[in-house]
mmCIF file of C-alpha atoms in Angstrom:
data_model
loop_
_atom_site.group_PDB
_atom_site.id
_atom_site.type_symbol
_atom_site.label_atom_id
_atom_site.label_comp_id
_atom_site.label_asym_id
_atom_site.label_seq_id
_atom_site.Cartn_x
_atom_site.Cartn_y
_atom_site.Cartn_z
ATOM 1 C CA UNK A 63 23.715 164.327 -138.218
ATOM 2 C CA UNK A 64 23.230 167.846 -139.567
ATOM 3 C CA UNK A 65 22.295 170.680 -137.237
ATOM 4 C CA UNK A 66 19.762 171.710 -139.846
ATOM 5 C CA UNK A 67 17.812 168.444 -139.898
ATOM 6 C CA UNK A 68 14.203 169.633 -140.438
ATOM 7 C CA UNK A 69 12.770 167.030 -138.059
ATOM 8 C CA UNK A 70 15.152 168.179 -135.316
ATOM 9 C CA UNK A 71 14.200 171.827 -135.796
ATOM 10 C CA UNK A 72 10.472 170.980 -135.701
ATOM 11 C CA UNK A 73 10.784 169.045 -132.452
ATOM 12 C CA UNK A 74 12.890 171.727 -130.818
ATOM 13 C CA UNK A 75 10.322 174.355 -131.752
ATOM 14 C CA UNK A 76 7.579 172.224 -130.223
ATOM 15 C CA UNK A 77 9.553 171.820 -127.025
ATOM 16 C CA UNK A 78 10.361 175.488 -126.604
ATOM 17 C CA UNK A 79 7.054 177.039 -127.719
ATOM 18 C CA UNK A 80 4.278 174.733 -126.546
ATOM 19 C CA UNK A 81 3.082 174.938 -122.955
ATOM 20 C CA UNK A 82 2.482 171.562 -121.325
ATOM 21 C CA UNK A 83 1.478 170.508 -117.830
ATOM 22 C CA UNK A 84 1.949 173.003 -115.005
ATOM 23 C CA UNK A 85 4.771 171.544 -112.945
ATOM 24 C CA UNK A 86 5.314 172.312 -109.273
ATOM 25 C CA UNK A 87 7.160 170.975 -106.247
ATOM 26 C CA UNK A 88 5.286 168.597 -103.904
ATOM 27 C CA UNK A 89 2.719 167.883 -106.616
ATOM 28 C CA UNK A 90 1.716 164.629 -104.915
ATOM 29 C CA UNK A 91 1.578 166.011 -101.366
ATOM 30 C CA UNK A 92 -2.140 165.209 -101.081
ATOM 31 C CA UNK A 93 -2.685 162.390 -103.595
ATOM 32 C CA UNK A 94 0.454 160.377 -102.768
ATOM 33 C CA UNK A 95 2.372 162.052 -99.933
ATOM 34 C CA UNK A 96 4.966 159.260 -99.669
ATOM 35 C CA UNK A 97 5.801 159.277 -103.393
ATOM 36 C CA UNK A 98 9.257 160.821 -103.157
ATOM 37 C CA UNK A 99 10.298 158.726 -100.162
ATOM 38 C CA UNK A 100 9.112 155.558 -101.944
ATOM 39 C CA UNK A 101 11.198 156.415 -105.008
ATOM 40 C CA UNK A 102 14.296 157.055 -102.900
ATOM 41 C CA UNK A 103 13.794 153.838 -100.949
ATOM 42 C CA UNK A 104 13.606 151.800 -104.149
ATOM 43 C CA UNK A 105 16.636 153.576 -105.592
ATOM 44 C CA UNK A 106 18.621 152.676 -102.483
ATOM 45 C CA UNK A 107 17.617 149.046 -102.961
ATOM 46 C CA UNK A 108 18.719 149.175 -106.595
ATOM 47 C CA UNK A 109 22.063 150.725 -105.676
ATOM 48 C CA UNK A 110 22.789 148.056 -103.066
ATOM 49 C CA UNK A 111 21.889 145.359 -105.582
ATOM 50 C CA UNK A 112 24.017 146.831 -108.405
ATOM 51 C CA UNK A 113 25.955 150.043 -107.850
ATOM 52 C CA UNK A 114 26.032 150.896 -111.547
ATOM 53 C CA UNK A 115 22.244 150.827 -111.871
ATOM 54 C CA UNK A 116 21.632 154.280 -110.392
ATOM 55 C CA UNK A 117 23.884 155.908 -112.997
ATOM 56 C CA UNK A 118 21.958 154.042 -115.684
ATOM 57 C CA UNK A 119 18.659 155.336 -114.306
ATOM 58 C CA UNK A 120 19.974 158.904 -114.222
ATOM 59 C CA UNK A 121 20.804 158.690 -117.942
ATOM 60 C CA UNK A 122 17.128 158.022 -118.643
ATOM 61 C CA UNK A 123 16.251 161.652 -117.882
ATOM 62 C CA UNK A 124 18.572 162.945 -120.597
ATOM 63 C CA UNK A 125 17.445 160.420 -123.175
ATOM 64 C CA UNK A 126 13.780 160.976 -122.316
ATOM 65 C CA UNK A 127 13.631 164.760 -122.000
ATOM 66 C CA UNK A 128 15.605 165.553 -125.141
ATOM 67 C CA UNK A 129 13.124 163.595 -127.286
ATOM 68 C CA UNK A 130 9.732 165.342 -127.244
ATOM 69 C CA UNK A 131 10.073 166.422 -123.637
ATOM 70 C CA UNK A 132 10.024 164.573 -120.313
ATOM 71 C CA UNK A 133 7.169 162.161 -120.950
ATOM 72 C CA UNK A 134 8.572 158.659 -120.289
ATOM 73 C CA UNK A 135 8.425 157.837 -124.002
ATOM 74 C CA UNK A 136 11.888 156.287 -123.658
ATOM 75 C CA UNK A 137 10.398 153.579 -121.415
ATOM 76 C CA UNK A 138 7.851 152.307 -123.954
ATOM 77 C CA UNK A 139 8.439 148.917 -125.558
ATOM 78 C CA UNK A 140 7.976 148.524 -129.305
ATOM 79 C CA UNK A 141 4.578 147.358 -130.588
ATOM 80 C CA UNK A 142 3.424 146.154 -134.032
ATOM 81 C CA UNK A 143 2.319 149.746 -134.721
ATOM 82 C CA UNK A 144 5.169 151.635 -133.078
ATOM 83 C CA UNK A 145 8.946 151.630 -133.218
ATOM 84 C CA UNK A 146 9.941 153.193 -129.922
ATOM 85 C CA UNK A 147 13.139 154.777 -128.678
ATOM 86 C CA UNK A 148 14.835 151.813 -127.018
ATOM 87 C CA UNK A 149 16.412 150.635 -130.275
ATOM 88 C CA UNK A 150 17.460 154.074 -131.505
ATOM 89 C CA UNK A 151 21.125 154.636 -132.345
ATOM 90 C CA UNK A 152 21.941 156.316 -129.030
ATOM 91 C CA UNK A 153 20.002 153.819 -126.900
ATOM 92 C CA UNK A 154 20.432 150.321 -128.328
ATOM 93 C CA UNK A 155 22.809 148.185 -126.230
ATOM 94 C CA UNK A 156 23.344 151.289 -124.116
ATOM 95 C CA UNK A 157 20.337 152.326 -122.015
ATOM 96 C CA UNK A 158 19.674 149.871 -119.215
ATOM 97 C CA UNK A 159 18.136 149.391 -115.749
ATOM 98 C CA UNK A 160 14.573 149.799 -117.006
ATOM 99 C CA UNK A 161 13.638 147.180 -114.410
ATOM 100 C CA UNK A 162 14.529 149.649 -111.638
ATOM 101 C CA UNK A 163 11.803 151.970 -112.906
ATOM 102 C CA UNK A 164 9.457 148.965 -113.017
ATOM 103 C CA UNK A 165 10.137 148.218 -109.332
ATOM 104 C CA UNK A 166 9.549 151.845 -108.385
ATOM 105 C CA UNK A 167 6.307 151.938 -110.351
ATOM 106 C CA UNK A 168 5.108 148.725 -108.715
ATOM 107 C CA UNK A 169 5.770 150.146 -105.249
ATOM 108 C CA UNK A 170 3.978 153.394 -106.094
ATOM 109 C CA UNK A 171 0.979 151.578 -107.577
ATOM 110 C CA UNK A 172 0.593 149.648 -104.333
ATOM 111 C CA UNK A 173 0.642 152.845 -102.307
ATOM 112 C CA UNK A 174 -1.231 155.178 -104.683
ATOM 113 C CA UNK A 175 -2.798 153.430 -107.698
ATOM 114 C CA UNK A 176 -2.975 155.341 -110.988
ATOM 115 C CA UNK A 177 -1.514 158.496 -109.466
ATOM 116 C CA UNK A 178 2.227 158.971 -110.091
ATOM 117 C CA UNK A 179 3.335 159.192 -113.713
ATOM 118 C CA UNK A 180 6.303 157.282 -115.090
ATOM 119 C CA UNK A 181 7.675 160.587 -116.385
ATOM 120 C CA UNK A 182 7.798 161.924 -112.828
ATOM 121 C CA UNK A 183 9.410 158.691 -111.635
ATOM 122 C CA UNK A 184 12.283 159.262 -114.066
ATOM 123 C CA UNK A 185 12.761 162.812 -112.752
ATOM 124 C CA UNK A 186 12.684 161.779 -109.089
ATOM 125 C CA UNK A 187 14.866 158.720 -109.609
ATOM 126 C CA UNK A 188 17.471 160.727 -111.546
ATOM 127 C CA UNK A 189 17.702 163.235 -108.707
ATOM 128 C CA UNK A 190 18.026 160.401 -106.194
ATOM 129 C CA UNK A 191 20.750 158.702 -108.254
ATOM 130 C CA UNK A 192 22.864 161.815 -107.846
ATOM 131 C CA UNK A 193 22.078 162.397 -104.172
ATOM 132 C CA UNK A 194 22.677 158.767 -103.189
ATOM 133 C CA UNK A 195 26.138 158.719 -104.782
ATOM 134 C CA UNK A 196 27.390 161.819 -103.012
ATOM 135 C CA UNK A 197 26.148 164.567 -105.305
ATOM 136 C CA UNK A 198 23.735 167.441 -104.752
ATOM 137 C CA UNK A 199 20.100 167.054 -103.756
ATOM 138 C CA UNK A 200 17.414 169.396 -105.063
ATOM 139 C CA UNK A 201 13.670 169.948 -105.101
ATOM 140 C CA UNK A 202 12.010 168.535 -108.208
ATOM 141 C CA UNK A 203 8.959 169.896 -109.984
ATOM 142 C CA UNK A 204 6.343 167.236 -110.715
ATOM 143 C CA UNK A 205 3.006 166.810 -112.464
ATOM 144 C CA UNK A 206 3.991 165.386 -115.856
ATOM 145 C CA UNK A 207 1.867 163.070 -117.949
ATOM 146 C CA UNK A 208 3.131 159.976 -119.758
ATOM 147 C CA UNK A 209 3.361 159.942 -123.527
ATOM 148 C CA UNK A 210 0.916 157.863 -125.551
ATOM 149 C CA UNK A 211 3.579 157.007 -128.096
ATOM 150 C CA UNK A 212 7.303 156.967 -128.857
ATOM 151 C CA UNK A 213 9.396 157.340 -131.997
ATOM 152 C CA UNK A 214 12.725 155.764 -132.832
ATOM 153 C CA UNK A 215 13.165 158.275 -135.646
ATOM 154 C CA UNK A 216 12.660 161.233 -133.313
ATOM 155 C CA UNK A 217 15.369 159.880 -131.032
ATOM 156 C CA UNK A 218 17.748 159.258 -133.939
ATOM 157 C CA UNK A 219 17.161 162.797 -135.225
ATOM 158 C CA UNK A 220 17.792 164.500 -131.890
ATOM 159 C CA UNK A 221 20.187 162.612 -129.610
ATOM 160 C CA UNK A 222 23.845 163.633 -129.960
ATOM 161 C CA UNK A 223 26.579 161.163 -130.849
ATOM 162 C CA UNK A 224 29.529 160.362 -128.548
ATOM 163 C CA UNK A 225 31.607 161.761 -131.430
ATOM 164 C CA UNK A 226 29.969 165.200 -131.084
ATOM 165 C CA UNK A 227 32.233 168.193 -130.562
ATOM 166 C CA UNK A 228 31.646 171.131 -128.230
ATOM 167 C CA UNK A 229 30.361 173.459 -130.958
ATOM 168 C CA UNK A 230 27.679 170.971 -131.960
ATOM 169 C CA UNK A 231 26.688 170.387 -128.328
ATOM 170 C CA UNK A 232 26.486 174.108 -127.586
ATOM 171 C CA UNK A 233 24.201 174.617 -130.593
ATOM 172 C CA UNK A 234 22.003 171.668 -129.651
ATOM 173 C CA UNK A 235 21.584 172.630 -126.003
ATOM 174 C CA UNK A 236 20.923 176.262 -126.938
ATOM 175 C CA UNK A 237 17.893 175.148 -128.944
ATOM 176 C CA UNK A 238 16.516 173.662 -125.729
ATOM 177 C CA UNK A 239 17.143 176.989 -123.965
ATOM 178 C CA UNK A 240 20.084 175.455 -122.099
ATOM 179 C CA UNK A 241 23.197 177.610 -121.783
ATOM 180 C CA UNK A 242 26.841 176.693 -122.296
ATOM 181 C CA UNK A 243 27.172 176.514 -118.506
ATOM 182 C CA UNK A 244 24.165 174.187 -118.345
ATOM 183 C CA UNK A 245 25.623 171.970 -121.057
ATOM 184 C CA UNK A 246 29.021 171.604 -119.422
ATOM 185 C CA UNK A 247 27.505 171.028 -115.992
ATOM 186 C CA UNK A 248 25.035 168.431 -117.305
ATOM 187 C CA UNK A 249 27.874 166.642 -119.072
ATOM 188 C CA UNK A 250 29.115 166.081 -115.530
ATOM 189 C CA UNK A 251 26.458 163.381 -115.263
ATOM 190 C CA UNK A 252 29.342 161.239 -116.541
ATOM 191 C CA UNK A 253 30.798 161.575 -113.058
ATOM 192 C CA UNK A 254 29.134 158.209 -112.440
ATOM 193 C CA UNK A 255 28.661 155.217 -114.681
ATOM 194 C CA UNK A 256 30.348 153.473 -117.567
ATOM 195 C CA UNK A 257 30.518 153.694 -121.354
ATOM 196 C CA UNK A 258 31.014 151.090 -124.084
ATOM 197 C CA UNK A 259 34.143 150.499 -126.121
ATOM 198 C CA UNK A 260 31.904 150.957 -129.184
ATOM 199 C CA UNK A 261 31.723 154.664 -128.361
ATOM 200 C CA UNK A 262 35.481 155.243 -128.328
ATOM 201 C CA UNK A 263 36.965 152.911 -130.964
ATOM 202 C CA UNK A 264 37.322 155.766 -133.458
ATOM 203 C CA UNK A 265 39.153 157.862 -130.820
ATOM 204 C CA UNK A 266 41.610 155.087 -130.169
ATOM 205 C CA UNK A 267 42.333 153.992 -133.723
ATOM 206 C CA UNK A 268 40.926 156.361 -136.350
ATOM 207 C CA UNK A 269 40.227 159.844 -135.019
ATOM 208 C CA UNK A 270 38.732 162.033 -137.754
ATOM 209 C CA UNK A 271 39.585 159.360 -140.351
ATOM 210 C CA UNK A 272 43.307 159.812 -139.744
ATOM 211 C CA UNK A 273 44.056 156.160 -138.982
ATOM 212 C CA UNK A 274 45.619 157.425 -135.748
ATOM 213 C CA UNK A 275 44.423 157.907 -132.161
ATOM 214 C CA UNK A 276 43.124 161.169 -130.748
ATOM 215 C CA UNK A 277 46.359 163.027 -129.882
ATOM 216 C CA UNK A 278 44.879 164.681 -126.793
ATOM 217 C CA UNK A 279 44.419 161.386 -124.896
ATOM 218 C CA UNK A 280 46.935 161.217 -122.044
ATOM 219 C CA UNK A 281 49.460 158.436 -122.930
ATOM 220 C CA UNK A 282 49.090 156.264 -119.826
ATOM 221 C CA UNK A 283 45.310 156.515 -120.050
ATOM 222 C CA UNK A 284 45.463 155.635 -123.748
ATOM 223 C CA UNK A 285 47.360 152.419 -122.953
ATOM 224 C CA UNK A 286 44.652 151.530 -120.440
ATOM 225 C CA UNK A 287 41.930 152.125 -123.029
ATOM 226 C CA UNK A 288 43.816 150.161 -125.702
ATOM 227 C CA UNK A 289 43.965 147.184 -123.356
ATOM 228 C CA UNK A 290 40.283 147.522 -122.491
ATOM 229 C CA UNK A 291 39.162 148.066 -126.087
ATOM 230 C CA UNK A 292 41.509 146.317 -128.547
ATOM 231 C CA UNK A 293 40.838 146.333 -132.275
ATOM 232 C CA UNK A 294 38.621 143.359 -133.094
ATOM 233 C CA UNK A 295 37.563 143.002 -129.464
ATOM 234 C CA UNK A 296 34.102 143.017 -127.897
ATOM 235 C CA UNK A 297 32.835 146.564 -128.344
ATOM 236 C CA UNK A 298 30.151 146.059 -125.687
ATOM 237 C CA UNK A 299 32.820 145.892 -122.969
ATOM 238 C CA UNK A 300 32.437 148.886 -120.659
ATOM 239 C CA UNK A 301 34.907 151.273 -119.077
ATOM 240 C CA UNK A 302 34.578 153.831 -116.299
ATOM 241 C CA UNK A 303 33.570 157.312 -117.414
ATOM 242 C CA UNK A 304 35.861 158.854 -114.811
ATOM 243 C CA UNK A 305 38.255 157.746 -112.084
ATOM 244 C CA UNK A 306 35.493 157.588 -109.425
ATOM 245 C CA UNK A 307 32.596 155.938 -111.319
ATOM 246 C CA UNK A 308 30.472 155.220 -108.239
ATOM 247 C CA UNK A 309 30.852 158.634 -106.593
ATOM 248 C CA UNK A 310 29.211 161.781 -107.939
ATOM 249 C CA UNK A 311 31.924 164.419 -107.635
ATOM 250 C CA UNK A 312 33.984 166.752 -109.802
ATOM 251 C CA UNK A 313 36.623 164.117 -110.678
ATOM 252 C CA UNK A 314 35.130 163.982 -114.182
ATOM 253 C CA UNK A 315 36.280 167.549 -114.827
ATOM 254 C CA UNK A 316 39.699 166.934 -113.273
ATOM 255 C CA UNK A 317 40.069 164.011 -115.668
ATOM 256 C CA UNK A 318 39.211 166.210 -118.654
ATOM 257 C CA UNK A 319 41.880 168.713 -117.630
ATOM 258 C CA UNK A 320 44.453 165.899 -117.565
ATOM 259 C CA UNK A 321 43.381 164.440 -120.944
ATOM 260 C CA UNK A 322 41.617 161.444 -119.444
ATOM 261 C CA UNK A 323 38.103 161.958 -120.790
ATOM 262 C CA UNK A 324 36.478 158.703 -121.914
ATOM 263 C CA UNK A 325 34.221 159.984 -124.702
ATOM 264 C CA UNK A 326 35.135 162.425 -127.448
ATOM 265 C CA UNK A 327 32.081 164.465 -126.483
ATOM 266 C CA UNK A 328 33.580 164.713 -122.964
ATOM 267 C CA UNK A 329 37.178 165.602 -123.828
ATOM 268 C CA UNK A 330 36.071 168.171 -126.395
ATOM 269 C CA UNK A 331 34.732 170.281 -123.528
ATOM 270 C CA UNK A 332 38.303 170.964 -122.448
ATOM 271 C CA UNK A 333 39.926 171.230 -125.864
ATOM 272 C CA UNK A 334 37.326 173.773 -127.013
ATOM 273 C CA UNK A 335 37.896 177.420 -126.072
ATOM 274 C CA UNK A 336 34.128 177.917 -125.772
ATOM 275 C CA UNK A 337 33.789 175.489 -122.873
ATOM 276 C CA UNK A 338 37.276 175.119 -121.356
ATOM 277 C CA UNK A 339 36.804 177.796 -118.699
ATOM 278 C CA UNK A 340 33.729 176.038 -117.255
ATOM 279 C CA UNK A 341 35.619 172.731 -117.152
ATOM 280 C CA UNK A 342 38.480 174.397 -115.265
ATOM 281 C CA UNK A 343 36.087 176.126 -112.878
ATOM 282 C CA UNK A 344 34.148 172.953 -112.080
ATOM 283 C CA UNK A 345 37.371 170.956 -111.677
ATOM 284 C CA UNK A 346 38.508 173.426 -109.007
ATOM 285 C CA UNK A 347 35.184 174.091 -107.268
ATOM 286 C CA UNK A 348 32.949 171.096 -106.651
ATOM 287 C CA UNK A 349 30.314 173.239 -104.955
ATOM 288 C CA UNK A 350 29.914 175.404 -108.038
ATOM 289 C CA UNK A 351 29.596 172.289 -110.201
ATOM 290 C CA UNK A 352 26.936 170.853 -107.891
ATOM 291 C CA UNK A 353 24.907 174.077 -108.007
ATOM 292 C CA UNK A 354 25.143 174.328 -111.791
ATOM 293 C CA UNK A 355 24.256 170.657 -112.243
ATOM 294 C CA UNK A 356 21.133 170.879 -110.064
ATOM 295 C CA UNK A 357 19.996 174.029 -111.893
ATOM 296 C CA UNK A 358 20.562 172.349 -115.248
ATOM 297 C CA UNK A 359 18.611 169.239 -114.250
ATOM 298 C CA UNK A 360 15.621 171.345 -113.212
ATOM 299 C CA UNK A 361 15.713 173.201 -116.547
ATOM 300 C CA UNK A 362 16.047 169.924 -118.432
ATOM 301 C CA UNK A 363 13.057 168.560 -116.508
ATOM 302 C CA UNK A 364 10.946 171.509 -117.655
ATOM 303 C CA UNK A 365 11.023 170.398 -121.318
ATOM 304 C CA UNK A 366 7.566 169.416 -122.552
ATOM 305 C CA UNK A 367 5.947 168.919 -125.941
ATOM 306 C CA UNK A 368 2.363 169.748 -124.972
ATOM 307 C CA UNK A 369 1.059 166.484 -126.474
ATOM 308 C CA UNK A 370 -1.804 164.577 -124.802
ATOM 309 C CA UNK A 371 -0.779 162.160 -122.062
ATOM 310 C CA UNK A 372 -1.902 159.827 -119.305
ATOM 311 C CA UNK A 373 -0.674 158.170 -116.125
ATOM 312 C CA UNK A 374 0.395 154.698 -117.213
ATOM 313 C CA UNK A 375 -0.222 151.729 -114.956
ATOM 314 C CA UNK A 376 2.795 150.014 -116.544
ATOM 315 C CA UNK A 377 5.700 152.207 -117.638
ATOM 316 C CA UNK A 378 6.502 150.001 -120.642
ATOM 317 C CA UNK A 379 3.081 150.147 -122.335
ATOM 318 C CA UNK A 380 0.329 152.691 -122.827
ATOM 319 C CA UNK A 381 -2.948 151.979 -121.079
ATOM 320 C CA UNK A 382 -5.257 149.656 -122.988
ATOM 321 C CA UNK A 383 -7.716 152.283 -124.128
ATOM 322 C CA UNK A 384 -4.875 153.969 -126.059
ATOM 323 C CA UNK A 385 -3.427 150.887 -127.738
ATOM 324 C CA UNK A 386 -4.714 151.989 -131.134
ATOM 325 C CA UNK A 387 -2.740 155.257 -130.983
ATOM 326 C CA UNK A 388 -0.140 155.410 -133.748
ATOM 327 C CA UNK A 389 3.198 157.194 -133.414
ATOM 328 C CA UNK A 390 3.430 160.847 -134.380
ATOM 329 C CA UNK A 391 5.891 161.296 -137.267
#
């Protein structure tokens, strides 16, 4: 994907120039005072049922906010008139745990009907995913509306590939007004969760078209990955993104320093001079990483497109009166 894709530039301009909803902490303090506690309760239930699910929910914020702002468009199912984001290149066979958001929405609708947006659920649940696995906790700004549409093409044009290098990622994040520090810290979301063999086959067997593995992969770790992801094997098999996949900590950065990054887009943060110092710093100081990560998540949550929205009653579909709305190209 070229950095100069005209669709990408248009969407980034919309995100950085247009003013959307006015977001603020404790937005639901009067209309749904238990909203945040309900979300955390349901996230705890999800974590006890399947530990991996909370990491999957956290990923939704990145995949939602980068595509036309934080508007829950990533949650919309396809319709005859709309190809949504779930089947985009970066999401298909990858994003999961949508049912966790459904459970949270159901609980909130019982307590406060037609009040809490799905977009805000994603923001709250992502924060809780981090806090519940040992990471930082922070105050979230709320008050978003839910998108009336979604676009597979917009997601394909914007979302970075697991093959991306640090220079590309720096450029991309900068267009969202996110600094190099923000980018490296937010990459630390890979402190929890798993990735597919599909995303690393080229690293293991054909890095940069060489017919050889990525030379920076630590040898013992490479043997482990070769066993997990053999040529001709099931590329939907998953591997841990760091050595402590169920604990949010700075192990991810320690792994990068030792050449044990799972994705190319992870390991490149240490091999690149532009980002290496932040990786070293976060690997040595977990508190600094936690502070930078929380700050980055708040900034990421501020992204909006300014398009019209609603509060959906079901996070997977727009409300009935909007069913004739066609996707914006």
